């Protein structure tokens, strides 16, 4: 015969199965691989790239939007991959590091990348210049490939 | 008999009809109500809103992406209306003014809005606090309604 603890657990699970979906907000209808926190903390970014050393001096040649919750979306060409890459560094582009085995020439043709907006409710403002586009892509093969 | 000038014009038009569409980039396949400039100059924005007087001190309670070219899109709830409203001020949120006949209480419950990113290739960084949400919505009934 089941113990009272088991009964309680079974009842709780049944109640969750019945009531859980009704209690969740509409956004929960979308799968959120990053976990429950991303259902409520907004993530919306805009990324730009231009030639130069400083964003203030460089024309934004390309700019894309990227949203990572409830589902990856935006004008970024690969939102799912870009969001996954940002999750590996907890939304901090400064923590991205180049992958092993990536070879780039030492040509100096600087490009500057900006990432601005909100990552899980926290404001984000990032700017970094790379010696050339190959180096940029080594640091962010998904997120900086736009 | 047609003049040489007319022949030249006719030939030029024929050449444009044959070669023009082939020379356009893929983005031209999308309708761009804002005109040819928006086909090439990127527009990608991220907007946030939070309670407080300064964005640095206020948690971003909501944040949405907005892209206006080649077509309005983003997690903003009304991208087409928001882009149209921004076009009326040439992408400068500081030039938005409250519509006639909007009445708000004088309650002080400040909200701060930020708009960052790129408007037609030009970097944009805007922050403004409003006395309460009603005043915010009076200034940007479409663009700030998220």
PDB file of C-alpha atoms in Angstrom:
ATOM      1  CA  UNK A   1       0.000   0.000   0.000  1.00  0.00           C
ATOM      2  CA  UNK A   2       1.418   3.413  -0.882  1.00  0.00           C
ATOM      3  CA  UNK A   3       2.755   5.559   1.937  1.00  0.00           C
ATOM      4  CA  UNK A   4       1.074   8.925   2.704  1.00  0.00           C
ATOM      5  CA  UNK A   5       4.134  10.666   1.238  1.00  0.00           C
ATOM      6  CA  UNK A   6       3.622   8.837  -2.056  1.00  0.00           C
ATOM      7  CA  UNK A   7      -0.057   9.763  -2.068  1.00  0.00           C
ATOM      8  CA  UNK A   8       0.823  13.409  -1.528  1.00  0.00           C
ATOM      9  CA  UNK A   9       3.358  13.311  -4.344  1.00  0.00           C
ATOM     10  CA  UNK A  10       0.880  11.645  -6.680  1.00  0.00           C
ATOM     11  CA  UNK A  11      -1.830  14.181  -5.873  1.00  0.00           C
ATOM     12  CA  UNK A  12       0.591  17.075  -6.363  1.00  0.00           C
ATOM     13  CA  UNK A  13       1.663  15.740  -9.731  1.00  0.00           C
ATOM     14  CA  UNK A  14      -1.947  15.254 -10.816  1.00  0.00           C
ATOM     15  CA  UNK A  15      -2.818  18.763  -9.750  1.00  0.00           C
ATOM     16  CA  UNK A  16       0.164  20.128 -11.661  1.00  0.00           C
ATOM     17  CA  UNK A  17      -0.850  18.186 -14.749  1.00  0.00           C
ATOM     18  CA  UNK A  18      -4.370  19.616 -14.589  1.00  0.00           C
ATOM     19  CA  UNK A  19      -3.755  23.125 -13.318  1.00  0.00           C
ATOM     20  CA  UNK A  20      -0.184  23.835 -14.450  1.00  0.00           C
ATOM     21  CA  UNK A  21      -0.802  24.716 -18.070  1.00  0.00           C
ATOM     22  CA  UNK A  22      -3.750  26.938 -17.174  1.00  0.00           C
ATOM     23  CA  UNK A  23      -1.703  28.903 -14.667  1.00  0.00           C
ATOM     24  CA  UNK A  24       1.132  29.652 -17.104  1.00  0.00           C
ATOM     25  CA  UNK A  25       1.076  32.842 -19.156  1.00  0.00           C
ATOM     26  CA  UNK A  26       0.517  32.744 -22.899  1.00  0.00           C
ATOM     27  CA  UNK A  27       4.260  32.984 -23.566  1.00  0.00           C
ATOM     28  CA  UNK A  28       4.703  29.557 -21.988  1.00  0.00           C
ATOM     29  CA  UNK A  29       3.052  28.049 -25.042  1.00  0.00           C
ATOM     30  CA  UNK A  30       6.400  28.528 -26.784  1.00  0.00           C
ATOM     31  CA  UNK A  31       9.278  26.231 -25.907  1.00  0.00           C
ATOM     32  CA  UNK A  32      11.934  28.090 -23.943  1.00  0.00           C
ATOM     33  CA  UNK A  33      15.120  26.036 -23.900  1.00  0.00           C
ATOM     34  CA  UNK A  34      16.841  28.467 -21.545  1.00  0.00           C
ATOM     35  CA  UNK A  35      14.496  27.640 -18.673  1.00  0.00           C
ATOM     36  CA  UNK A  36      11.707  29.388 -16.799  1.00  0.00           C
ATOM     37  CA  UNK A  37      13.683  32.600 -16.140  1.00  0.00           C
ATOM     38  CA  UNK A  38      13.661  33.504 -19.818  1.00  0.00           C
ATOM     39  CA  UNK A  39       9.859  33.454 -19.860  1.00  0.00           C
ATOM     40  CA  UNK A  40       9.739  36.603 -17.789  1.00  0.00           C
ATOM     41  CA  UNK A  41      13.069  38.441 -18.204  1.00  0.00           C
ATOM     42  CA  UNK A  42      13.156  40.092 -21.629  1.00  0.00           C
ATOM     43  CA  UNK A  43      15.985  39.521 -24.080  1.00  0.00           C
ATOM     44  CA  UNK A  44      16.116  41.819 -27.090  1.00  0.00           C
ATOM     45  CA  UNK A  45      19.318  42.848 -28.832  1.00  0.00           C
ATOM     46  CA  UNK A  46      20.504  44.842 -31.800  1.00  0.00           C
ATOM     47  CA  UNK A  47      23.870  44.037 -33.345  1.00  0.00           C
ATOM     48  CA  UNK A  48      25.808  46.141 -35.812  1.00  0.00           C
ATOM     49  CA  UNK A  49      29.041  45.833 -37.743  1.00  0.00           C
ATOM     50  CA  UNK A  50      31.070  48.441 -39.591  1.00  0.00           C
ATOM     51  CA  UNK A  51      34.582  49.064 -40.824  1.00  0.00           C
ATOM     52  CA  UNK A  52      36.779  50.948 -38.382  1.00  0.00           C
ATOM     53  CA  UNK A  53      38.149  50.889 -34.878  1.00  0.00           C
ATOM     54  CA  UNK A  54      35.376  52.712 -33.021  1.00  0.00           C
ATOM     55  CA  UNK A  55      31.623  52.511 -33.505  1.00  0.00           C
ATOM     56  CA  UNK A  56      31.326  56.288 -33.126  1.00  0.00           C
ATOM     57  CA  UNK A  57      33.473  56.758 -36.247  1.00  0.00           C
ATOM     58  CA  UNK A  58      32.273  53.756 -38.243  1.00  0.00           C
ATOM     59  CA  UNK A  59      29.139  53.675 -40.359  1.00  0.00           C
ATOM     60  CA  UNK A  60      26.914  50.760 -39.366  1.00  0.00           C
ATOM     61  CA  UNK A  61      27.130  48.743 -42.575  1.00  0.00           C
ATOM     62  CA  UNK A  62      24.860  46.006 -41.295  1.00  0.00           C
ATOM     63  CA  UNK A  63      22.539  45.878 -38.306  1.00  0.00           C
ATOM     64  CA  UNK A  64      20.263  43.065 -37.182  1.00  0.00           C
ATOM     65  CA  UNK A  65      17.834  42.376 -34.377  1.00  0.00           C
ATOM     66  CA  UNK A  66      18.012  39.293 -32.176  1.00  0.00           C
ATOM     67  CA  UNK A  67      15.500  38.116 -29.617  1.00  0.00           C
ATOM     68  CA  UNK A  68      16.196  34.970 -27.592  1.00  0.00           C
ATOM     69  CA  UNK A  69      13.003  34.522 -25.575  1.00  0.00           C
ATOM     70  CA  UNK A  70      10.462  33.023 -25.687  1.00  0.00           C
ATOM     71  CA  UNK A  71      11.904  31.696 -28.970  1.00  0.00           C
ATOM     72  CA  UNK A  72      14.953  32.802 -31.000  1.00  0.00           C
ATOM     73  CA  UNK A  73      13.925  35.295 -33.672  1.00  0.00           C
ATOM     74  CA  UNK A  74      15.016  38.477 -35.417  1.00  0.00           C
ATOM     75  CA  UNK A  75      16.585  39.654 -38.643  1.00  0.00           C
ATOM     76  CA  UNK A  76      19.844  37.940 -37.598  1.00  0.00           C
ATOM     77  CA  UNK A  77      20.408  35.209 -40.213  1.00  0.00           C
ATOM     78  CA  UNK A  78      20.760  32.426 -37.595  1.00  0.00           C
ATOM     79  CA  UNK A  79      18.867  33.439 -34.425  1.00  0.00           C
ATOM     80  CA  UNK A  80      18.862  29.976 -32.798  1.00  0.00           C
ATOM     81  CA  UNK A  81      22.620  29.485 -33.222  1.00  0.00           C
ATOM     82  CA  UNK A  82      23.372  33.069 -32.133  1.00  0.00           C
ATOM     83  CA  UNK A  83      21.247  32.732 -28.980  1.00  0.00           C
ATOM     84  CA  UNK A  84      22.857  29.373 -28.158  1.00  0.00           C
ATOM     85  CA  UNK A  85      26.324  30.923 -28.512  1.00  0.00           C
ATOM     86  CA  UNK A  86      25.382  33.850 -26.263  1.00  0.00           C
ATOM     87  CA  UNK A  87      23.991  31.463 -23.652  1.00  0.00           C
ATOM     88  CA  UNK A  88      27.402  29.769 -23.404  1.00  0.00           C
ATOM     89  CA  UNK A  89      28.809  33.088 -22.099  1.00  0.00           C
ATOM     90  CA  UNK A  90      25.687  34.018 -20.119  1.00  0.00           C
ATOM     91  CA  UNK A  91      24.935  36.872 -22.509  1.00  0.00           C
ATOM     92  CA  UNK A  92      28.328  38.546 -22.150  1.00  0.00           C
ATOM     93  CA  UNK A  93      29.883  38.955 -25.636  1.00  0.00           C
ATOM     94  CA  UNK A  94      33.170  40.055 -24.006  1.00  0.00           C
ATOM     95  CA  UNK A  95      33.568  36.484 -22.745  1.00  0.00           C
ATOM     96  CA  UNK A  96      33.452  34.939 -26.233  1.00  0.00           C
ATOM     97  CA  UNK A  97      36.789  33.410 -27.210  1.00  0.00           C
ATOM     98  CA  UNK A  98      38.038  32.206 -30.588  1.00  0.00           C
ATOM     99  CA  UNK A  99      37.546  28.519 -31.336  1.00  0.00           C
ATOM    100  CA  UNK A 100      40.526  26.184 -31.497  1.00  0.00           C
ATOM    101  CA  UNK A 101      42.192  25.737 -34.859  1.00  0.00           C
ATOM    102  CA  UNK A 102      40.847  28.918 -36.469  1.00  0.00           C
ATOM    103  CA  UNK A 103      43.529  30.501 -38.671  1.00  0.00           C
ATOM    104  CA  UNK A 104      43.365  34.129 -39.775  1.00  0.00           C
ATOM    105  CA  UNK A 105      45.818  36.328 -41.678  1.00  0.00           C
ATOM    106  CA  UNK A 106      47.379  39.237 -39.819  1.00  0.00           C
ATOM    107  CA  UNK A 107      45.955  41.697 -42.349  1.00  0.00           C
ATOM    108  CA  UNK A 108      44.790  44.896 -40.613  1.00  0.00           C
ATOM    109  CA  UNK A 109      41.326  45.759 -41.874  1.00  0.00           C
ATOM    110  CA  UNK A 110      39.517  46.561 -38.618  1.00  0.00           C
ATOM    111  CA  UNK A 111      35.832  45.929 -38.119  1.00  0.00           C
ATOM    112  CA  UNK A 112      33.857  47.052 -35.105  1.00  0.00           C
ATOM    113  CA  UNK A 113      30.928  45.148 -33.668  1.00  0.00           C
ATOM    114  CA  UNK A 114      28.300  46.462 -31.255  1.00  0.00           C
ATOM    115  CA  UNK A 115      25.730  44.535 -29.237  1.00  0.00           C
ATOM    116  CA  UNK A 116      23.152  46.621 -27.389  1.00  0.00           C
ATOM    117  CA  UNK A 117      19.901  45.965 -25.628  1.00  0.00           C
ATOM    118  CA  UNK A 118      18.726  43.713 -22.852  1.00  0.00           C
ATOM    119  CA  UNK A 119      19.834  40.173 -21.922  1.00  0.00           C
ATOM    120  CA  UNK A 120      17.441  38.479 -19.477  1.00  0.00           C
ATOM    121  CA  UNK A 121      16.403  41.814 -18.029  1.00  0.00           C
ATOM    122  CA  UNK A 122      19.949  43.174 -17.709  1.00  0.00           C
ATOM    123  CA  UNK A 123      21.090  46.033 -19.940  1.00  0.00           C
ATOM    124  CA  UNK A 124      23.904  45.180 -22.304  1.00  0.00           C
ATOM    125  CA  UNK A 125      26.190  47.546 -24.186  1.00  0.00           C
ATOM    126  CA  UNK A 126      29.196  45.986 -25.892  1.00  0.00           C
ATOM    127  CA  UNK A 127      31.626  47.301 -28.469  1.00  0.00           C
ATOM    128  CA  UNK A 128      34.761  45.644 -29.761  1.00  0.00           C
ATOM    129  CA  UNK A 129      36.984  46.019 -32.783  1.00  0.00           C
ATOM    130  CA  UNK A 130      38.753  43.097 -34.425  1.00  0.00           C
ATOM    131  CA  UNK A 131      41.836  43.247 -36.679  1.00  0.00           C
ATOM    132  CA  UNK A 132      39.849  41.892 -39.638  1.00  0.00           C
ATOM    133  CA  UNK A 133      36.560  40.113 -40.388  1.00  0.00           C
ATOM    134  CA  UNK A 134      38.158  36.652 -40.040  1.00  0.00           C
ATOM    135  CA  UNK A 135      39.154  37.389 -36.447  1.00  0.00           C
ATOM    136  CA  UNK A 136      35.655  38.730 -35.721  1.00  0.00           C
ATOM    137  CA  UNK A 137      34.108  35.502 -37.022  1.00  0.00           C
ATOM    138  CA  UNK A 138      36.573  33.418 -34.973  1.00  0.00           C
ATOM    139  CA  UNK A 139      35.238  35.041 -31.801  1.00  0.00           C
ATOM    140  CA  UNK A 140      31.557  34.773 -32.644  1.00  0.00           C
ATOM    141  CA  UNK A 141      31.090  32.248 -35.470  1.00  0.00           C
ATOM    142  CA  UNK A 142      27.315  32.348 -35.000  1.00  0.00           C
ATOM    143  CA  UNK A 143      26.501  35.593 -33.220  1.00  0.00           C
ATOM    144  CA  UNK A 144      28.831  37.839 -35.268  1.00  0.00           C
ATOM    145  CA  UNK A 145      28.051  36.170 -38.613  1.00  0.00           C
ATOM    146  CA  UNK A 146      25.550  38.642 -40.076  1.00  0.00           C
TER     147      UNK A 146
ATOM    148  CA  UNK B   1      10.513  60.267 -87.460  1.00  0.00           C
ATOM    149  CA  UNK B   2      11.748  60.206 -83.829  1.00  0.00           C
ATOM    150  CA  UNK B   3      14.591  62.528 -82.881  1.00  0.00           C
ATOM    151  CA  UNK B   4      17.947  61.045 -81.783  1.00  0.00           C
ATOM    152  CA  UNK B   5      17.176  62.179 -78.244  1.00  0.00           C
ATOM    153  CA  UNK B   6      13.971  60.116 -78.258  1.00  0.00           C
ATOM    154  CA  UNK B   7      15.830  57.067 -79.589  1.00  0.00           C
ATOM    155  CA  UNK B   8      18.369  57.400 -76.802  1.00  0.00           C
ATOM    156  CA  UNK B   9      15.643  57.663 -74.174  1.00  0.00           C
ATOM    157  CA  UNK B  10      13.822  54.638 -75.600  1.00  0.00           C
ATOM    158  CA  UNK B  11      17.016  52.561 -75.662  1.00  0.00           C
ATOM    159  CA  UNK B  12      17.883  53.571 -72.108  1.00  0.00           C
ATOM    160  CA  UNK B  13      14.426  52.598 -70.882  1.00  0.00           C
ATOM    161  CA  UNK B  14      14.621  49.240 -72.676  1.00  0.00           C
ATOM    162  CA  UNK B  15      18.025  48.546 -71.163  1.00  0.00           C
ATOM    163  CA  UNK B  16      16.703  49.421 -67.708  1.00  0.00           C
ATOM    164  CA  UNK B  17      13.709  47.153 -68.197  1.00  0.00           C
ATOM    165  CA  UNK B  18      15.964  44.233 -69.151  1.00  0.00           C
ATOM    166  CA  UNK B  19      18.941  44.791 -66.882  1.00  0.00           C
ATOM    167  CA  UNK B  20      17.422  46.644 -63.926  1.00  0.00           C
ATOM    168  CA  UNK B  21      15.789  43.788 -62.043  1.00  0.00           C
ATOM    169  CA  UNK B  22      18.831  41.546 -62.525  1.00  0.00           C
ATOM    170  CA  UNK B  23      21.124  44.153 -61.005  1.00  0.00           C
ATOM    171  CA  UNK B  24      19.062  44.536 -57.824  1.00  0.00           C
ATOM    172  CA  UNK B  25      20.024  42.570 -54.721  1.00  0.00           C
ATOM    173  CA  UNK B  26      17.807  39.876 -53.285  1.00  0.00           C
ATOM    174  CA  UNK B  27      16.408  42.274 -50.697  1.00  0.00           C
ATOM    175  CA  UNK B  28      14.643  44.151 -53.485  1.00  0.00           C
ATOM    176  CA  UNK B  29      12.202  41.263 -53.733  1.00  0.00           C
ATOM    177  CA  UNK B  30      10.556  42.629 -50.583  1.00  0.00           C
ATOM    178  CA  UNK B  31       8.364  45.701 -50.803  1.00  0.00           C
ATOM    179  CA  UNK B  32      10.000  48.668 -49.120  1.00  0.00           C
ATOM    180  CA  UNK B  33       7.440  51.402 -48.508  1.00  0.00           C
ATOM    181  CA  UNK B  34      10.096  53.796 -47.220  1.00  0.00           C
ATOM    182  CA  UNK B  35      11.771  54.045 -50.627  1.00  0.00           C
ATOM    183  CA  UNK B  36      14.978  52.791 -52.214  1.00  0.00           C
ATOM    184  CA  UNK B  37      17.266  54.122 -49.457  1.00  0.00           C
ATOM    185  CA  UNK B  38      15.883  51.635 -46.952  1.00  0.00           C
ATOM    186  CA  UNK B  39      16.923  48.732 -49.185  1.00  0.00           C
ATOM    187  CA  UNK B  40      20.553  49.379 -48.387  1.00  0.00           C
ATOM    188  CA  UNK B  41      20.765  51.318 -45.123  1.00  0.00           C
ATOM    189  CA  UNK B  42      20.010  48.986 -42.209  1.00  0.00           C
ATOM    190  CA  UNK B  43      17.398  49.781 -39.581  1.00  0.00           C
ATOM    191  CA  UNK B  44      17.400  47.620 -36.462  1.00  0.00           C
ATOM    192  CA  UNK B  45      16.335  48.845 -33.050  1.00  0.00           C
ATOM    193  CA  UNK B  46      15.843  47.587 -29.530  1.00  0.00           C
ATOM    194  CA  UNK B  47      13.434  49.392 -27.227  1.00  0.00           C
ATOM    195  CA  UNK B  48      13.121  48.997 -23.484  1.00  0.00           C
ATOM    196  CA  UNK B  49      10.907  50.357 -20.755  1.00  0.00           C
ATOM    197  CA  UNK B  50      11.306  50.317 -16.994  1.00  0.00           C
ATOM    198  CA  UNK B  51      10.140  52.151 -13.901  1.00  0.00           C
ATOM    199  CA  UNK B  52      12.416  54.980 -12.830  1.00  0.00           C
ATOM    200  CA  UNK B  53      14.022  58.191 -13.989  1.00  0.00           C
ATOM    201  CA  UNK B  54      17.241  56.847 -15.497  1.00  0.00           C
ATOM    202  CA  UNK B  55      17.806  53.698 -17.518  1.00  0.00           C
ATOM    203  CA  UNK B  56      21.025  52.990 -15.610  1.00  0.00           C
ATOM    204  CA  UNK B  57      19.015  52.655 -12.376  1.00  0.00           C
ATOM    205  CA  UNK B  58      15.868  51.062 -13.809  1.00  0.00           C
ATOM    206  CA  UNK B  59      15.425  47.381 -14.514  1.00  0.00           C
ATOM    207  CA  UNK B  60      14.333  46.823 -18.100  1.00  0.00           C
ATOM    208  CA  UNK B  61      10.871  45.409 -17.450  1.00  0.00           C
ATOM    209  CA  UNK B  62      10.103  44.943 -21.126  1.00  0.00           C
ATOM    210  CA  UNK B  63      12.345  44.998 -24.177  1.00  0.00           C
ATOM    211  CA  UNK B  64      11.434  44.452 -27.809  1.00  0.00           C
ATOM    212  CA  UNK B  65      13.178  44.410 -31.155  1.00  0.00           C
ATOM    213  CA  UNK B  66      12.018  46.461 -34.133  1.00  0.00           C
ATOM    214  CA  UNK B  67      13.261  46.287 -37.691  1.00  0.00           C
ATOM    215  CA  UNK B  68      11.814  48.646 -40.302  1.00  0.00           C
ATOM    216  CA  UNK B  69      13.491  47.491 -43.525  1.00  0.00           C
ATOM    217  CA  UNK B  70      12.954  45.744 -45.836  1.00  0.00           C
ATOM    218  CA  UNK B  71       9.654  45.131 -44.025  1.00  0.00           C
ATOM    219  CA  UNK B  72       8.517  46.017 -40.485  1.00  0.00           C
ATOM    220  CA  UNK B  73       9.175  43.142 -38.102  1.00  0.00           C
ATOM    221  CA  UNK B  74      10.330  42.325 -34.586  1.00  0.00           C
ATOM    222  CA  UNK B  75       8.955  41.359 -31.210  1.00  0.00           C
ATOM    223  CA  UNK B  76       7.353  44.825 -30.936  1.00  0.00           C
ATOM    224  CA  UNK B  77       3.593  44.176 -30.859  1.00  0.00           C
ATOM    225  CA  UNK B  78       2.861  46.570 -33.760  1.00  0.00           C
ATOM    226  CA  UNK B  79       5.968  46.834 -35.960  1.00  0.00           C
ATOM    227  CA  UNK B  80       4.250  48.464 -38.961  1.00  0.00           C
ATOM    228  CA  UNK B  81       2.618  51.205 -36.862  1.00  0.00           C
ATOM    229  CA  UNK B  82       5.805  51.784 -34.844  1.00  0.00           C
ATOM    230  CA  UNK B  83       7.937  52.112 -37.990  1.00  0.00           C
ATOM    231  CA  UNK B  84       5.390  54.483 -39.548  1.00  0.00           C
ATOM    232  CA  UNK B  85       5.447  56.652 -36.414  1.00  0.00           C
ATOM    233  CA  UNK B  86       9.256  56.756 -36.387  1.00  0.00           C
ATOM    234  CA  UNK B  87       9.283  57.704 -40.077  1.00  0.00           C
ATOM    235  CA  UNK B  88       7.213  60.804 -39.280  1.00  0.00           C
ATOM    236  CA  UNK B  89      10.149  62.066 -37.171  1.00  0.00           C
ATOM    237  CA  UNK B  90      12.848  60.679 -39.486  1.00  0.00           C
ATOM    238  CA  UNK B  91      13.860  58.123 -36.877  1.00  0.00           C
ATOM    239  CA  UNK B  92      14.457  60.646 -34.098  1.00  0.00           C
ATOM    240  CA  UNK B  93      12.342  59.671 -31.038  1.00  0.00           C
ATOM    241  CA  UNK B  94      13.258  62.989 -29.372  1.00  0.00           C
ATOM    242  CA  UNK B  95      11.113  64.724 -32.002  1.00  0.00           C
ATOM    243  CA  UNK B  96       7.955  62.804 -31.098  1.00  0.00           C
ATOM    244  CA  UNK B  97       5.319  65.062 -29.566  1.00  0.00           C
ATOM    245  CA  UNK B  98       2.103  64.212 -27.740  1.00  0.00           C
ATOM    246  CA  UNK B  99      -1.040  64.080 -29.856  1.00  0.00           C
ATOM    247  CA  UNK B 100      -3.728  66.723 -29.439  1.00  0.00           C
ATOM    248  CA  UNK B 101      -6.447  66.054 -26.914  1.00  0.00           C
ATOM    249  CA  UNK B 102      -4.578  63.433 -24.885  1.00  0.00           C
ATOM    250  CA  UNK B 103      -5.341  63.861 -21.176  1.00  0.00           C
ATOM    251  CA  UNK B 104      -3.139  62.379 -18.481  1.00  0.00           C
ATOM    252  CA  UNK B 105      -3.172  62.690 -14.702  1.00  0.00           C
ATOM    253  CA  UNK B 106      -0.265  64.474 -13.046  1.00  0.00           C
ATOM    254  CA  UNK B 107       0.546  61.384 -10.983  1.00  0.00           C
ATOM    255  CA  UNK B 108       4.317  60.955 -10.655  1.00  0.00           C
ATOM    256  CA  UNK B 109       5.175  57.346 -11.443  1.00  0.00           C
ATOM    257  CA  UNK B 110       8.149  57.778 -13.775  1.00  0.00           C
ATOM    258  CA  UNK B 111       8.947  55.363 -16.563  1.00  0.00           C
ATOM    259  CA  UNK B 112      12.081  55.463 -18.656  1.00  0.00           C
ATOM    260  CA  UNK B 113      12.218  54.431 -22.294  1.00  0.00           C
ATOM    261  CA  UNK B 114      15.331  53.632 -24.330  1.00  0.00           C
ATOM    262  CA  UNK B 115      15.687  53.232 -28.088  1.00  0.00           C
ATOM    263  CA  UNK B 116      19.046  51.976 -29.332  1.00  0.00           C
ATOM    264  CA  UNK B 117      20.430  50.664 -32.565  1.00  0.00           C
ATOM    265  CA  UNK B 118      20.605  51.869 -36.122  1.00  0.00           C
ATOM    266  CA  UNK B 119      18.114  53.923 -38.137  1.00  0.00           C
ATOM    267  CA  UNK B 120      18.838  53.890 -41.873  1.00  0.00           C
ATOM    268  CA  UNK B 121      22.540  53.356 -41.255  1.00  0.00           C
ATOM    269  CA  UNK B 122      22.823  56.030 -38.557  1.00  0.00           C
ATOM    270  CA  UNK B 123      23.440  55.022 -34.949  1.00  0.00           C
ATOM    271  CA  UNK B 124      20.674  55.922 -32.541  1.00  0.00           C
ATOM    272  CA  UNK B 125      20.812  56.101 -28.763  1.00  0.00           C
ATOM    273  CA  UNK B 126      17.815  57.663 -27.042  1.00  0.00           C
ATOM    274  CA  UNK B 127      16.702  57.718 -23.434  1.00  0.00           C
ATOM    275  CA  UNK B 128      13.831  59.677 -21.919  1.00  0.00           C
ATOM    276  CA  UNK B 129      11.785  59.486 -18.774  1.00  0.00           C
ATOM    277  CA  UNK B 130       8.119  60.391 -18.616  1.00  0.00           C
ATOM    278  CA  UNK B 131       6.110  61.362 -15.527  1.00  0.00           C
ATOM    279  CA  UNK B 132       3.878  58.301 -15.863  1.00  0.00           C
ATOM    280  CA  UNK B 133       2.950  55.629 -18.435  1.00  0.00           C
ATOM    281  CA  UNK B 134       0.051  57.718 -19.811  1.00  0.00           C
ATOM    282  CA  UNK B 135       2.436  60.542 -20.750  1.00  0.00           C
ATOM    283  CA  UNK B 136       4.811  58.027 -22.364  1.00  0.00           C
ATOM    284  CA  UNK B 137       1.993  56.649 -24.498  1.00  0.00           C
ATOM    285  CA  UNK B 138       0.912  60.169 -25.462  1.00  0.00           C
ATOM    286  CA  UNK B 139       4.357  60.777 -26.989  1.00  0.00           C
ATOM    287  CA  UNK B 140       4.625  57.474 -28.809  1.00  0.00           C
ATOM    288  CA  UNK B 141       1.182  55.866 -29.054  1.00  0.00           C
ATOM    289  CA  UNK B 142       2.535  53.233 -31.437  1.00  0.00           C
ATOM    290  CA  UNK B 143       6.279  53.072 -30.913  1.00  0.00           C
ATOM    291  CA  UNK B 144       6.221  53.204 -27.090  1.00  0.00           C
ATOM    292  CA  UNK B 145       3.209  50.882 -26.723  1.00  0.00           C
ATOM    293  CA  UNK B 146       4.927  47.603 -25.850  1.00  0.00           C
TER     294      UNK B 146
END
